[in-house]
Amino acid sequence: MPRDVLFGAAGSVKLAHAVGLHGIRLLAVLAILCEAGRLPPRRAGRVMAMAALGYAAVFWAVTATAYAGRGPYDPTAPYGILLAAGALTTGTAAAVVLAQASPARRAPSAAPAVENRSPAGRTGT
């Protein structure tokens, strides 16, 4: 089957393939940063769900544009809006994760407590 019958004159799934594979990496890095950062588990889950939903929208818009036979930078208006909304959602989630994982946001570590080794301190007398 000729390529242009399946994908149209300008459609190519190379970009959709790249977007999908890089999405896996992006979401994995965000999950690692959520774990390393100071996000509580519930908030980390919500942020990751937001990032995944946004990236799914980006992937859908790019893939649908390719299968519609349009060029990568020539989406229809609905697909363009979906692409922009997905990118904005994913970017916002990434910004939240990066802001929480930033070393500047971490509290300085307190000096270790000096242990009382005297017998009086252990017995409480």
XYZ file of N, CA and C in Angstrom:
375
model
N 0.850 -1.169 0.000
C 0.000 0.000 0.000
C 0.899 1.236 0.000
N 0.685 2.173 -0.895
C 1.510 3.385 -0.931
C 1.315 4.218 0.333
N 2.368 4.927 0.674
C 2.360 5.711 1.901
C 1.276 6.778 1.902
N 1.082 7.484 0.815
C 0.128 8.593 0.807
C -1.324 8.120 0.847
N -1.600 6.852 0.609
C -2.957 6.344 0.749
C -3.306 6.219 2.236
N -2.348 5.820 3.031
C -2.590 5.629 4.451
C -2.483 6.932 5.237
N -1.487 7.758 4.929
C -1.237 8.947 5.719
C -1.577 10.248 5.024
N -1.972 10.227 3.792
C -2.228 11.460 3.068
C -0.939 12.007 2.472
N -1.040 13.111 1.793
C 0.109 13.654 1.059
C 1.222 14.132 1.989
N 0.886 14.803 3.081
C 1.923 15.386 3.927
C 2.069 14.657 5.263
N 1.219 13.695 5.520
C 1.251 13.033 6.823
C 2.449 12.110 6.986
N 3.050 12.149 8.128
C 4.162 11.278 8.458
C 4.056 10.942 9.944
N 4.214 9.669 10.257
C 4.090 9.275 11.653
C 5.421 9.348 12.402
N 6.463 9.855 11.765
C 7.752 9.968 12.458
C 7.648 10.882 13.672
N 6.977 12.008 13.526
C 6.843 12.929 14.651
C 5.978 12.312 15.750
N 4.913 11.640 15.377
C 4.057 10.999 16.380
C 4.832 9.919 17.125
N 5.647 9.191 16.408
C 6.485 8.160 17.031
C 7.468 8.795 18.024
N 8.101 9.872 17.622
C 9.062 10.558 18.492
C 8.367 11.159 19.712
N 7.217 11.762 19.506
C 6.471 12.359 20.624
C 6.071 11.284 21.624
N 5.620 10.146 21.151
C 5.228 9.065 22.048
C 6.393 8.525 22.856
N 7.520 8.290 22.208
C 8.667 7.741 22.929
C 9.277 8.747 23.897
N 9.347 10.002 23.509
C 9.890 11.003 24.425
C 8.927 11.266 25.576
N 7.649 11.040 25.349
C 6.671 11.184 26.424
C 6.908 10.186 27.542
N 7.285 8.971 27.155
C 7.585 7.954 28.168
C 8.742 8.431 29.034
N 9.757 8.981 28.401
C 10.921 9.473 29.152
C 10.550 10.660 30.032
N 9.797 11.595 29.479
C 9.417 12.782 30.240
C 8.611 12.404 31.481
N 7.638 11.539 31.311
C 6.809 11.145 32.447
C 7.615 10.357 33.482
N 8.575 9.554 33.025
C 9.422 8.823 33.970
C 10.292 9.786 34.780
N 10.862 10.790 34.115
C 11.694 11.769 34.827
C 10.848 12.567 35.811
N 9.644 12.946 35.415
C 8.768 13.674 36.336
C 8.416 12.818 37.553
N 8.178 11.533 37.334
C 7.868 10.641 38.458
C 9.062 10.526 39.404
N 10.257 10.435 38.858
C 11.457 10.367 39.697
C 11.617 11.660 40.484
N 11.398 12.792 39.832
C 11.517 14.072 40.529
C 10.425 14.249 41.580
N 9.247 13.717 41.327
C 8.182 13.762 42.345
C 8.628 13.000 43.583
N 9.247 11.869 43.372
C 9.697 11.053 44.489
C 10.855 11.721 45.224
N 11.739 12.386 44.481
C 12.905 13.027 45.096
C 12.552 14.378 45.718
N 11.486 14.984 45.246
C 11.101 16.304 45.737
C 10.330 16.230 47.031
N 9.700 17.330 47.353
C 8.974 17.417 48.621
C 7.471 17.334 48.418
N 7.023 16.786 47.322
C 5.585 16.665 47.087
C 5.006 15.533 47.929
N 3.910 15.804 48.619
C 3.223 14.709 49.317
C 2.718 13.689 48.296
N 2.579 12.442 48.678
C 2.195 11.398 47.718
C 0.898 11.684 46.958
N -0.122 12.192 47.634
C -1.393 12.467 46.937
C -1.222 13.565 45.905
N -0.493 14.618 46.273
C -0.275 15.719 45.330
C 0.608 15.252 44.178
N 1.598 14.439 44.462
C 2.455 13.901 43.400
C 1.624 13.078 42.420
N 0.684 12.301 42.939
C -0.187 11.516 42.067
C -1.064 12.391 41.185
N -1.596 13.465 41.769
C -2.424 14.386 40.970
C -1.592 15.098 39.906
N -0.393 15.509 40.274
C 0.474 16.197 39.315
C 0.873 15.244 38.186
N 1.183 14.002 38.525
C 1.544 13.032 37.490
C 0.351 12.712 36.591
N -0.846 12.642 37.173
C -2.042 12.414 36.350
C -2.260 13.582 35.399
N -2.043 14.802 35.891
C -2.182 15.983 35.041
C -1.153 15.960 33.911
N 0.088 15.596 34.232
C 1.131 15.531 33.211
C 0.816 14.455 32.175
N 0.360 13.306 32.631
C 0.035 12.213 31.708
C -1.141 12.578 30.810
N -2.153 13.208 31.379
C -3.308 13.623 30.579
C -2.902 14.672 29.539
N -2.092 15.624 29.957
C -1.619 16.641 29.017
C -0.778 16.043 27.907
N 0.109 15.119 28.258
C 0.950 14.514 27.231
C 0.134 13.607 26.311
N -0.889 12.974 26.843
C -1.769 12.168 25.994
C -2.484 13.056 24.976
N -2.869 14.265 25.404
C -3.508 15.201 24.469
C -2.539 15.621 23.372
N -1.295 15.887 23.749
C -0.274 16.253 22.748
C -0.075 15.094 21.776
N 0.076 13.901 22.299
C 0.290 12.726 21.452
C -0.898 12.493 20.518
N -2.105 12.633 21.053
C -3.295 12.436 20.229
C -3.350 13.465 19.107
N -3.076 14.722 19.423
C -3.149 15.776 18.408
C -2.113 15.550 17.306
N -0.901 15.183 17.689
C 0.153 14.953 16.683
C -0.176 13.730 15.836
N -0.629 12.663 16.460
C -0.959 11.441 15.725
C -2.153 11.654 14.803
N -3.193 12.313 15.292
C -4.379 12.558 14.461
C -4.042 13.472 13.286
N -3.165 14.442 13.511
C -2.743 15.317 12.411
C -2.009 14.514 11.342
N -1.146 13.590 11.753
C -0.415 12.767 10.787
C -1.360 11.861 10.002
N -2.293 11.231 10.703
C -3.216 10.336 10.019
C -4.232 11.081 9.157
N -4.410 12.375 9.423
C -5.292 13.179 8.575
C -4.589 13.615 7.289
N -3.294 13.321 7.204
C -2.560 13.659 5.994
C -2.043 15.083 5.988
N -1.967 15.710 7.128
C -1.493 17.088 7.220
C -0.050 17.087 7.701
N 0.639 18.168 7.406
C 2.018 18.308 7.836
C 2.102 18.484 9.342
N 3.280 18.228 9.922
C 3.421 18.324 11.375
C 3.110 19.710 11.937
N 3.378 20.743 11.155
C 3.127 22.112 11.630
C 1.890 22.714 10.990
N 0.978 21.852 10.556
C -0.245 22.314 9.903
C -1.462 21.564 10.455
N -1.671 21.593 11.782
C -2.835 20.881 12.322
C -4.118 21.669 12.060
N -5.234 20.987 12.135
C -6.513 21.681 12.054
C -6.699 22.473 13.350
N -7.659 23.379 13.376
C -7.874 24.224 14.561
C -8.154 23.400 15.831
N -9.044 22.397 15.780
C -9.272 21.621 17.010
C -8.019 20.880 17.483
N -7.278 20.321 16.539
C -6.058 19.614 16.930
C -4.999 20.599 17.432
N -4.961 21.775 16.859
C -4.031 22.794 17.342
C -4.356 23.244 18.756
N -5.644 23.409 19.039
C -6.066 23.786 20.395
C -5.763 22.657 21.373
N -6.028 21.416 20.969
C -5.729 20.266 21.815
C -4.222 20.158 22.079
N -3.430 20.408 21.050
C -1.977 20.373 21.191
C -1.496 21.445 22.172
N -2.006 22.662 22.011
C -1.602 23.760 22.899
C -2.050 23.509 24.338
N -3.272 23.032 24.513
C -3.777 22.754 25.865
C -2.979 21.628 26.526
N -2.675 20.612 25.768
C -1.882 19.503 26.311
C -0.478 19.935 26.684
N 0.144 20.734 25.821
C 1.494 21.224 26.115
C 1.482 22.132 27.340
N 0.467 22.966 27.460
C 0.363 23.859 28.620
C 0.132 23.062 29.910
N -0.705 22.060 29.848
C -0.977 21.224 31.018
C 0.272 20.460 31.448
N 0.955 19.858 30.492
C 2.177 19.117 30.810
C 3.257 20.057 31.324
N 3.391 21.213 30.712
C 4.379 22.190 31.154
C 4.111 22.690 32.562
N 2.845 22.898 32.879
C 2.484 23.333 34.228
C 2.831 22.256 35.254
N 2.516 21.019 34.932
C 2.854 19.919 35.846
C 4.360 19.817 36.031
N 5.105 19.958 34.950
C 6.570 19.903 35.049
C 7.104 21.058 35.884
N 6.518 22.232 35.739
C 6.960 23.392 36.525
C 6.701 23.175 38.009
N 5.566 22.579 38.350
C 5.254 22.294 39.753
C 6.272 21.306 40.324
N 6.553 20.260 39.570
C 7.506 19.247 40.044
C 8.897 19.844 40.182
N 9.333 20.613 39.190
C 10.669 21.206 39.244
C 10.789 22.230 40.361
N 9.734 22.972 40.618
C 9.778 23.956 41.698
C 9.897 23.264 43.054
N 9.233 22.133 43.214
C 9.298 21.418 44.485
C 10.591 20.629 44.641
N 11.197 20.212 43.540
C 12.426 19.416 43.606
C 13.669 20.288 43.619
N 13.499 21.584 43.475
C 14.637 22.495 43.408
C 15.424 22.489 44.716
N 16.760 22.457 44.642
C 17.564 22.492 45.866
C 17.360 23.783 46.654
N 17.002 24.852 45.997
C 16.784 26.123 46.692
C 15.554 26.057 47.596
N 14.617 25.167 47.318
C 13.393 25.059 48.108
C 13.568 24.171 49.326
N 14.633 23.431 49.394
C 14.819 22.520 50.509
C 15.269 23.284 51.744
N 14.756 22.874 52.851
C 15.140 23.501 54.112
C 16.568 23.093 54.442
N 17.347 24.010 54.975
C 18.715 23.628 55.343
C 18.669 22.561 56.424
N 19.575 21.629 56.296
C 19.567 20.543 57.276
C 20.013 21.077 58.630
N 19.297 20.666 59.647
C 19.609 21.110 61.004
C 20.883 20.420 61.477
N 21.582 21.074 62.363
C 22.786 20.470 62.921
C 22.387 19.231 63.700
N 23.183 18.193 63.626
C 22.813 16.975 64.351
C 22.763 17.244 65.850
N 21.781 16.655 66.474
C 21.610 16.851 67.915
C 22.784 16.202 68.640
N 23.274 16.894 69.634
C 24.374 16.367 70.434
C 23.793 15.355 71.407
N 24.359 14.187 71.382
C 23.853 13.119 72.207
C 24.413 13.263 73.617
N 23.567 13.131 74.598
C 23.964 13.218 75.999
C 24.439 11.842 76.437
N 25.728 11.690 76.655
C 26.293 10.385 76.992
C 26.501 10.199 78.501
N 26.155 11.170 79.280
C 26.376 11.012 80.718
C 25.341 10.058 81.296
N 25.704 9.310 82.325
C 24.748 8.385 82.943
C 23.539 9.124 83.512
N 23.725 10.336 83.965
C 22.597 11.088 84.513
C 21.574 11.400 83.437
N 22.029 11.657 82.226
C 21.127 11.985 81.123
C 20.331 10.797 80.664
N 20.879 9.606 80.766
C 20.173 8.401 80.321
C 19.123 7.955 81.323
N 19.399 8.171 82.579
C 18.454 7.691 83.590
C 17.398 8.712 83.923
N 17.637 9.950 83.526
C 16.658 10.987 83.808
C 16.809 11.600 85.175
N 17.846 11.268 85.905
C 18.039 11.853 87.243
C 19.059 12.953 87.222
